[in-house]
Amino acid sequence: MNINDNVFAVRVDAGERIGIGHLMRCLTIARRLRQCGKQVHFLLTPLPRQIEKLFQSYQFAYKYIHADAASLDDAAQTLSIVKELGASWLIVDGYPFGTEYQKRVYTDFFGLMLIDALGSPQHNYAHILLNPNIYAREEYYTAREPRTKLLLGLEYLPIRPEFTSYTPRQRLASQPLRNVLVSLGGSDPDNVTGAVIQFFMGFPAPLHCKIVLGPASQHVKMLEKMADSHTGRFEVLHSPDDIPGLMDWSDVAVLAGGSTVWEAFTMGVPCILLSYADNQLRVAPRLGELEYALYSGHFNGRLPTKFDDDMNAFFHNGDLRASFSARVKKLIDGQGSVRIVTEMLAGY
């Protein structure tokens, strides 16, 4: 197998159930690799049309895997394409890619970087294992290959350059709360967004809410109808380009426990967090415990009652909002993808 040190491959998926977080994280790393003069090829199972359109806007080469995700057939196709490309590294990101899959694509011919955000107890086969979450610990990965290098914690968190290059406004306690950003994932299959809009319809203060819908949103027409019934208070935005600007506009953001939280933190946005997927239950409650955000609880068909308390706490207490803003801006330096790529380029 002829290896080209300038070629990298990424195996990742996105969709209505799994969202776009894994894909966006890999795109951030890929963009850094491209800045370093590397070619990056994505390997994916077929994407829904709107997600495919978003992905294509980044102009990376890609091939589709025609097999069940994380199956042995998937592994065989991936390995074949990586060898055909002569890639020096394969990046794999996604919860289904377990031990058997990893064993099939773990070789001495190219480096394998596994991105795992859960701290899985299974045996992991990788040259580099990346978990960029705040709770990541070495003891989660005792079952690994002897030469596996661990990259753990927020110093390795990939943040899109749109955020690291943006200079956010200073948030003062004297500033009133008028603007709320609501962004609850790329797909939001349980329509948590609808419940949040319903809440703000009854909120006593006339707040201006901008509702961000991701490319795989399944409830567009319903949410637009709800927003139109209160003209001037709600604005529905479909996959907007200027997310940093929207975050800077907002006084508070209502978010799920996914990757958008970290981007909001780099902007110093005070956040109220809701969880609705199992993978968010490690992050959102922990951020609440550490007082980096207000965690309202898990959505089970209705908003947790604590959401009302949290929104009122932020609405009536400018000092609280300012203190959260100052605290979260210190968490992330935005150099995570630089550190990741540096480790990969150093070899294995």
Coordinates of N, CA and C in Angstrom, one line a residue, residues 188-334:
D188 N -33.7 17.8 16.0 CA -34.7 17.9 17.1 C -35.9 17.0 16.8
P189 N -35.7 15.7 16.8 CA -36.8 14.8 16.4 C -38.0 14.9 17.3
D190 N -37.8 15.2 18.6 CA -38.9 15.3 19.6 C -39.6 16.6 19.6
N191 N -39.2 17.5 18.8 CA -39.8 18.9 18.7 C -39.8 19.6 20.1
V192 N -38.6 19.6 20.7 CA -38.4 20.4 21.9 C -38.6 21.8 21.6
T193 N -38.2 22.2 20.4 CA -38.4 23.6 20.0 C -39.8 24.1 20.1
G194 N -40.7 23.3 19.7 CA -42.2 23.7 19.7 C -42.6 23.9 21.2
A195 N -42.1 23.1 22.1 CA -42.5 23.3 23.5 C -41.9 24.6 24.0
V196 N -40.7 24.9 23.6 CA -40.0 26.2 24.0 C -40.7 27.4 23.5
I197 N -41.1 27.3 22.2 CA -41.9 28.4 21.7 C -43.2 28.6 22.4
Q198 N -43.9 27.5 22.7 CA -45.1 27.6 23.5 C -44.9 28.2 24.9
F199 N -43.8 27.9 25.5 CA -43.5 28.6 26.8 C -43.3 30.1 26.6
F200 N -42.6 30.5 25.6 CA -42.3 31.9 25.5 C -43.6 32.7 25.0
M201 N -44.5 32.0 24.4 CA -45.8 32.6 24.1 C -46.5 33.1 25.3
G202 N -46.3 32.4 26.4 CA -47.0 32.7 27.7 C -46.1 33.5 28.6
F203 N -44.9 33.8 28.2 CA -44.0 34.5 29.2 C -44.4 35.9 29.3
P204 N -44.4 36.5 30.5 CA -45.0 37.8 30.7 C -44.3 38.9 30.0
A205 N -43.0 38.8 29.8 CA -42.3 39.8 29.1 C -42.2 39.6 27.6
P206 N -42.4 40.6 26.8 CA -42.4 40.4 25.3 C -41.0 40.3 24.7
L207 N -40.4 39.1 24.9 CA -39.0 38.8 24.5 C -39.0 38.6 23.0
H208 N -37.9 38.9 22.3 CA -37.7 38.6 20.9 C -36.9 37.3 20.8
C209 N -37.5 36.3 20.2 CA -36.9 35.0 20.1 C -36.5 34.7 18.7
K210 N -35.3 34.3 18.4 CA -34.9 33.8 17.1 C -34.7 32.3 17.2
I211 N -35.4 31.6 16.4 CA -35.4 30.1 16.5 C -34.6 29.6 15.3
V212 N -33.5 28.9 15.6 CA -32.6 28.3 14.6 C -33.0 26.8 14.4
L213 N -33.4 26.5 13.1 CA -33.7 25.2 12.8 C -32.6 24.6 11.9
G214 N -32.1 23.4 12.3 CA -31.1 22.7 11.5 C -31.5 22.2 10.2
P215 N -30.5 21.7 9.4 CA -30.9 21.2 8.1 C -31.7 19.9 8.1
A216 N -31.8 19.2 9.2 CA -32.6 18.0 9.2 C -33.9 18.2 10.1
S217 N -34.3 19.4 10.3 CA -35.5 19.7 11.2 C -36.7 19.0 10.6
Q218 N -37.5 18.4 11.4 CA -38.6 17.6 11.0 C -40.0 18.3 11.2
H219 N -39.9 19.5 11.8 CA -41.2 20.1 12.2 C -41.2 21.6 11.7
V220 N -40.7 21.8 10.5 CA -40.6 23.2 10.0 C -41.9 23.9 9.9
K221 N -42.9 23.3 9.2 CA -44.1 23.9 9.0 C -44.9 24.3 10.2
M222 N -44.9 23.3 11.2 CA -45.6 23.5 12.5 C -44.9 24.7 13.2
L223 N -43.6 24.7 13.2 CA -42.9 25.8 14.0 C -43.1 27.2 13.3
E224 N -43.1 27.2 12.0 CA -43.4 28.5 11.3 C -44.8 29.0 11.6
K225 N -45.7 28.1 11.6 CA -47.1 28.4 11.9 C -47.2 29.0 13.3
M226 N -46.5 28.4 14.3 CA -46.6 28.9 15.6 C -45.9 30.3 15.7
A227 N -44.8 30.5 15.0 CA -44.1 31.8 15.0 C -45.0 32.8 14.4
D228 N -45.6 32.5 13.3 CA -46.5 33.5 12.6 C -47.7 34.0 13.4
S229 N -48.1 33.1 14.3 CA -49.2 33.5 15.2 C -48.9 34.6 16.2
H230 N -47.6 34.9 16.3 CA -47.1 36.0 17.2 C -46.1 36.8 16.5
T231 N -46.6 37.5 15.4 CA -45.7 38.3 14.6 C -44.9 39.3 15.4
G232 N -43.6 39.3 15.1 CA -42.7 40.3 15.8 C -42.0 39.8 17.0
R233 N -42.5 38.7 17.5 CA -41.9 38.1 18.7 C -41.0 36.9 18.4
F234 N -41.4 36.2 17.3 CA -40.6 35.0 16.9 C -40.1 35.1 15.5
E235 N -38.9 34.7 15.3 CA -38.3 34.6 13.9 C -37.7 33.3 13.7
V236 N -38.2 32.6 12.7 CA -37.6 31.2 12.4 C -36.6 31.3 11.3
L237 N -35.4 30.8 11.6 CA -34.2 30.9 10.7 C -33.8 29.4 10.3
H238 N -33.6 29.2 9.0 CA -33.3 27.9 8.5 C -31.8 27.8 8.3
S239 N -31.0 27.1 9.0 CA -29.6 26.9 8.8 C -28.9 28.2 8.5
P240 N -29.0 29.2 9.4 CA -28.4 30.5 9.0 C -26.9 30.4 9.0
D241 N -26.3 31.3 8.2 CA -24.8 31.3 8.1 C -24.1 31.9 9.3
D242 N -24.7 33.0 9.8 CA -24.0 33.8 10.8 C -24.4 33.4 12.2
I243 N -24.1 32.2 12.6 CA -24.4 31.8 14.0 C -23.6 32.6 15.0
P244 N -22.4 32.9 14.8 CA -21.7 33.8 15.8 C -22.4 35.1 16.0
G245 N -22.9 35.7 14.9 CA -23.6 37.0 15.1 C -24.9 36.8 15.8
L246 N -25.6 35.7 15.6 CA -26.8 35.5 16.3 C -26.6 35.3 17.8
M247 N -25.5 34.6 18.1 CA -25.2 34.4 19.5 C -24.8 35.7 20.2
D248 N -24.1 36.5 19.5 CA -23.7 37.8 20.0 C -24.9 38.7 20.2
W249 N -25.9 38.6 19.3 CA -27.1 39.3 19.5 C -27.9 38.9 20.7
S250 N -27.9 37.6 21.0 CA -28.7 37.1 22.1 C -28.2 37.5 23.5
D251 N -29.2 37.7 24.4 CA -28.8 37.9 25.8 C -28.8 36.6 26.6
V252 N -29.5 35.6 26.1 CA -29.6 34.2 26.7 C -29.8 33.3 25.5
A253 N -29.3 32.1 25.6 CA -29.5 31.0 24.6 C -30.1 29.8 25.3
V254 N -31.1 29.2 24.6 CA -31.7 28.0 25.1 C -31.2 26.9 24.1
L255 N -30.4 25.9 24.7 CA -29.7 25.0 23.9 C -29.9 23.6 24.4
A256 N -29.7 22.6 23.5 CA -29.5 21.2 24.0 C -28.1 20.9 24.4
G257 N -27.8 19.8 24.9 CA -26.5 19.5 25.5 C -25.5 19.0 24.4
G258 N -25.5 19.7 23.2 CA -24.6 19.2 22.1 C -23.5 20.2 21.9
S259 N -22.9 20.1 20.7 CA -21.7 20.9 20.4 C -22.0 22.4 20.3
T260 N -23.2 22.8 20.1 CA -23.5 24.3 20.0 C -23.3 24.9 21.4
V261 N -23.4 24.2 22.5 CA -23.1 24.8 23.8 C -21.7 25.3 23.9
W262 N -20.7 24.6 23.3 CA -19.3 25.0 23.4 C -19.1 26.3 22.6
E263 N -19.8 26.3 21.5 CA -19.6 27.5 20.6 C -20.3 28.7 21.3
A264 N -21.4 28.5 22.0 CA -22.0 29.6 22.8 C -21.1 30.1 23.9
F265 N -20.4 29.1 24.5 CA -19.4 29.5 25.6 C -18.3 30.3 25.1
T266 N -17.8 30.0 23.9 CA -16.7 30.9 23.4 C -17.2 32.3 23.2
M267 N -18.5 32.5 23.0 CA -19.1 33.8 22.7 C -19.5 34.5 24.0
G268 N -19.4 33.7 25.2 CA -19.8 34.3 26.5 C -21.3 34.4 26.6
V269 N -22.1 33.5 26.0 CA -23.5 33.6 26.1 C -24.0 32.8 27.3
P270 N -24.8 33.4 28.2 CA -25.4 32.7 29.3 C -26.4 31.7 28.7
C271 N -26.4 30.4 29.2 CA -27.2 29.4 28.5 C -28.1 28.7 29.5
I272 N -29.3 28.3 29.0 CA -30.2 27.4 29.7 C -30.2 26.1 28.8
L273 N -29.9 25.0 29.5 CA -29.7 23.7 28.7 C -30.9 22.8 29.0
L274 N -31.3 22.1 28.0 CA -32.3 21.0 28.0 C -31.6 19.8 27.4
S275 N -31.9 18.6 27.9 CA -31.5 17.4 27.2 C -32.7 16.6 26.7
Y276 N -32.5 15.9 25.6 CA -33.6 15.1 25.1 C -33.0 13.8 24.5
A277 N -31.7 13.6 24.4 CA -31.1 12.4 23.9 C -30.1 11.9 25.0
D278 N -29.9 10.6 25.0 CA -29.1 10.0 26.0 C -27.7 10.5 26.1
N279 N -27.1 10.8 24.9 CA -25.7 11.2 24.9 C -25.6 12.6 25.5
Q280 N -26.7 13.4 25.6 CA -26.6 14.7 26.2 C -26.6 14.7 27.7
L281 N -27.0 13.5 28.3 CA -27.1 13.4 29.8 C -25.8 13.3 30.5
R282 N -24.7 13.2 29.8 CA -23.4 13.3 30.4 C -22.9 14.7 30.5
V283 N -23.3 15.5 29.5 CA -22.7 16.9 29.3 C -23.6 17.9 30.1
A284 N -24.9 18.0 29.7 CA -25.7 19.1 30.2 C -25.9 19.1 31.7
P285 N -26.1 18.0 32.4 CA -26.2 18.0 33.9 C -24.9 18.4 34.5
R286 N -23.8 17.9 33.9 CA -22.4 18.3 34.5 C -22.2 19.8 34.4
L287 N -22.5 20.4 33.3 CA -22.3 21.8 33.1 C -23.2 22.6 34.1
G288 N -24.4 22.0 34.4 CA -25.2 22.7 35.5 C -24.6 22.5 36.9
E289 N -24.0 21.4 37.2 CA -23.4 21.1 38.5 C -22.2 22.1 38.7
L290 N -21.4 22.3 37.6 CA -20.3 23.1 37.7 C -20.6 24.6 37.5
E291 N -21.9 25.0 37.4 CA -22.3 26.3 37.3 C -21.8 27.1 36.1
Y292 N -21.7 26.4 35.0 CA -21.4 27.0 33.7 C -22.6 27.3 32.9
A293 N -23.7 26.7 33.3 CA -25.0 26.9 32.6 C -26.1 26.5 33.6
L294 N -27.3 26.9 33.3 CA -28.5 26.5 34.1 C -29.1 25.3 33.3
Y295 N -29.0 24.1 34.0 CA -29.6 22.9 33.4 C -31.0 22.7 33.9
S296 N -32.0 22.8 33.0 CA -33.4 22.7 33.4 C -33.9 21.2 33.6
G297 N -33.2 20.3 32.9 CA -33.6 18.9 33.0 C -33.9 18.2 31.7
H298 N -34.4 17.0 31.7 CA -34.6 16.2 30.5 C -36.0 16.4 30.0
F299 N -36.1 16.5 28.7 CA -37.4 16.7 28.0 C -38.0 15.3 27.8
N300 N -39.2 15.0 28.4 CA -39.9 13.8 28.2 C -41.3 14.1 27.7
G301 N -41.4 14.7 26.5 CA -42.7 15.1 26.0 C -43.2 16.5 26.5
R302 N -42.6 17.0 27.5 CA -43.0 18.3 28.0 C -41.7 18.9 28.7
L303 N -41.8 20.3 28.8 CA -40.6 21.0 29.4 C -40.6 20.7 30.9
P304 N -39.4 20.5 31.4 CA -39.2 20.3 32.9 C -39.7 21.6 33.5
T305 N -40.3 21.5 34.7 CA -40.8 22.7 35.4 C -39.7 23.6 35.8
K306 N -38.5 23.1 35.9 CA -37.4 24.0 36.3 C -37.0 25.0 35.2
F307 N -37.5 24.7 34.0 CA -37.2 25.7 32.9 C -37.8 27.0 33.2
D308 N -39.0 27.1 33.7 CA -39.6 28.3 34.1 C -38.8 29.0 35.1
D309 N -38.3 28.3 36.2 CA -37.5 28.9 37.2 C -36.2 29.5 36.6
D310 N -35.6 28.7 35.7 CA -34.3 29.1 35.2 C -34.4 30.4 34.3
M311 N -35.5 30.4 33.5 CA -35.7 31.6 32.7 C -36.0 32.8 33.5
N312 N -36.8 32.7 34.5 CA -37.0 33.8 35.4 C -35.8 34.3 36.2
A313 N -35.0 33.3 36.5 CA -33.7 33.7 37.2 C -32.8 34.5 36.3
F314 N -32.7 34.1 35.1 CA -31.9 35.0 34.2 C -32.5 36.3 33.9
F315 N -33.9 36.3 33.7 CA -34.6 37.5 33.3 C -34.5 38.5 34.4
H316 N -34.6 38.2 35.7 CA -34.6 39.1 36.7 C -33.2 39.4 37.4
N317 N -32.2 38.8 36.9 CA -30.9 38.9 37.6 C -29.8 39.1 36.6
G318 N -29.5 40.4 36.3 CA -28.4 40.7 35.3 C -27.0 40.3 35.9
D319 N -26.8 40.4 37.2 CA -25.6 39.9 37.8 C -25.3 38.5 37.5
L320 N -26.4 37.7 37.6 CA -26.3 36.2 37.3 C -25.8 36.0 35.9
R321 N -26.5 36.7 35.0 CA -26.1 36.5 33.6 C -24.7 36.9 33.3
A322 N -24.3 38.0 33.9 CA -22.9 38.5 33.6 C -21.9 37.6 34.2
S323 N -22.2 37.0 35.4 CA -21.2 36.1 36.0 C -21.1 34.8 35.2
F324 N -22.2 34.3 34.7 CA -22.1 33.1 33.8 C -21.3 33.4 32.6
S325 N -21.5 34.6 32.0 CA -20.8 34.9 30.8 C -19.3 35.0 31.0
A326 N -18.9 35.6 32.1 CA -17.5 35.8 32.3 C -16.9 34.4 32.6
R327 N -17.6 33.5 33.3 CA -17.1 32.2 33.6 C -16.8 31.3 32.4
V328 N -17.8 31.3 31.5 CA -17.7 30.3 30.4 C -16.7 30.8 29.3
K329 N -16.5 32.1 29.2 CA -15.5 32.6 28.2 C -14.1 32.1 28.5
K330 N -13.8 31.7 29.8 CA -12.5 31.3 30.2 C -12.3 29.8 30.0
L331 N -13.4 29.1 29.6 CA -13.3 27.6 29.5 C -12.5 27.1 28.3
I332 N -12.7 27.7 27.2 CA -12.2 27.2 25.9 C -11.4 28.2 25.2
D333 N -10.2 27.8 24.8 CA -9.3 28.8 24.1 C -9.4 28.7 22.5
G334 N -10.2 27.8 22.0 CA -10.4 27.7 20.6 C -9.3 27.1 19.8

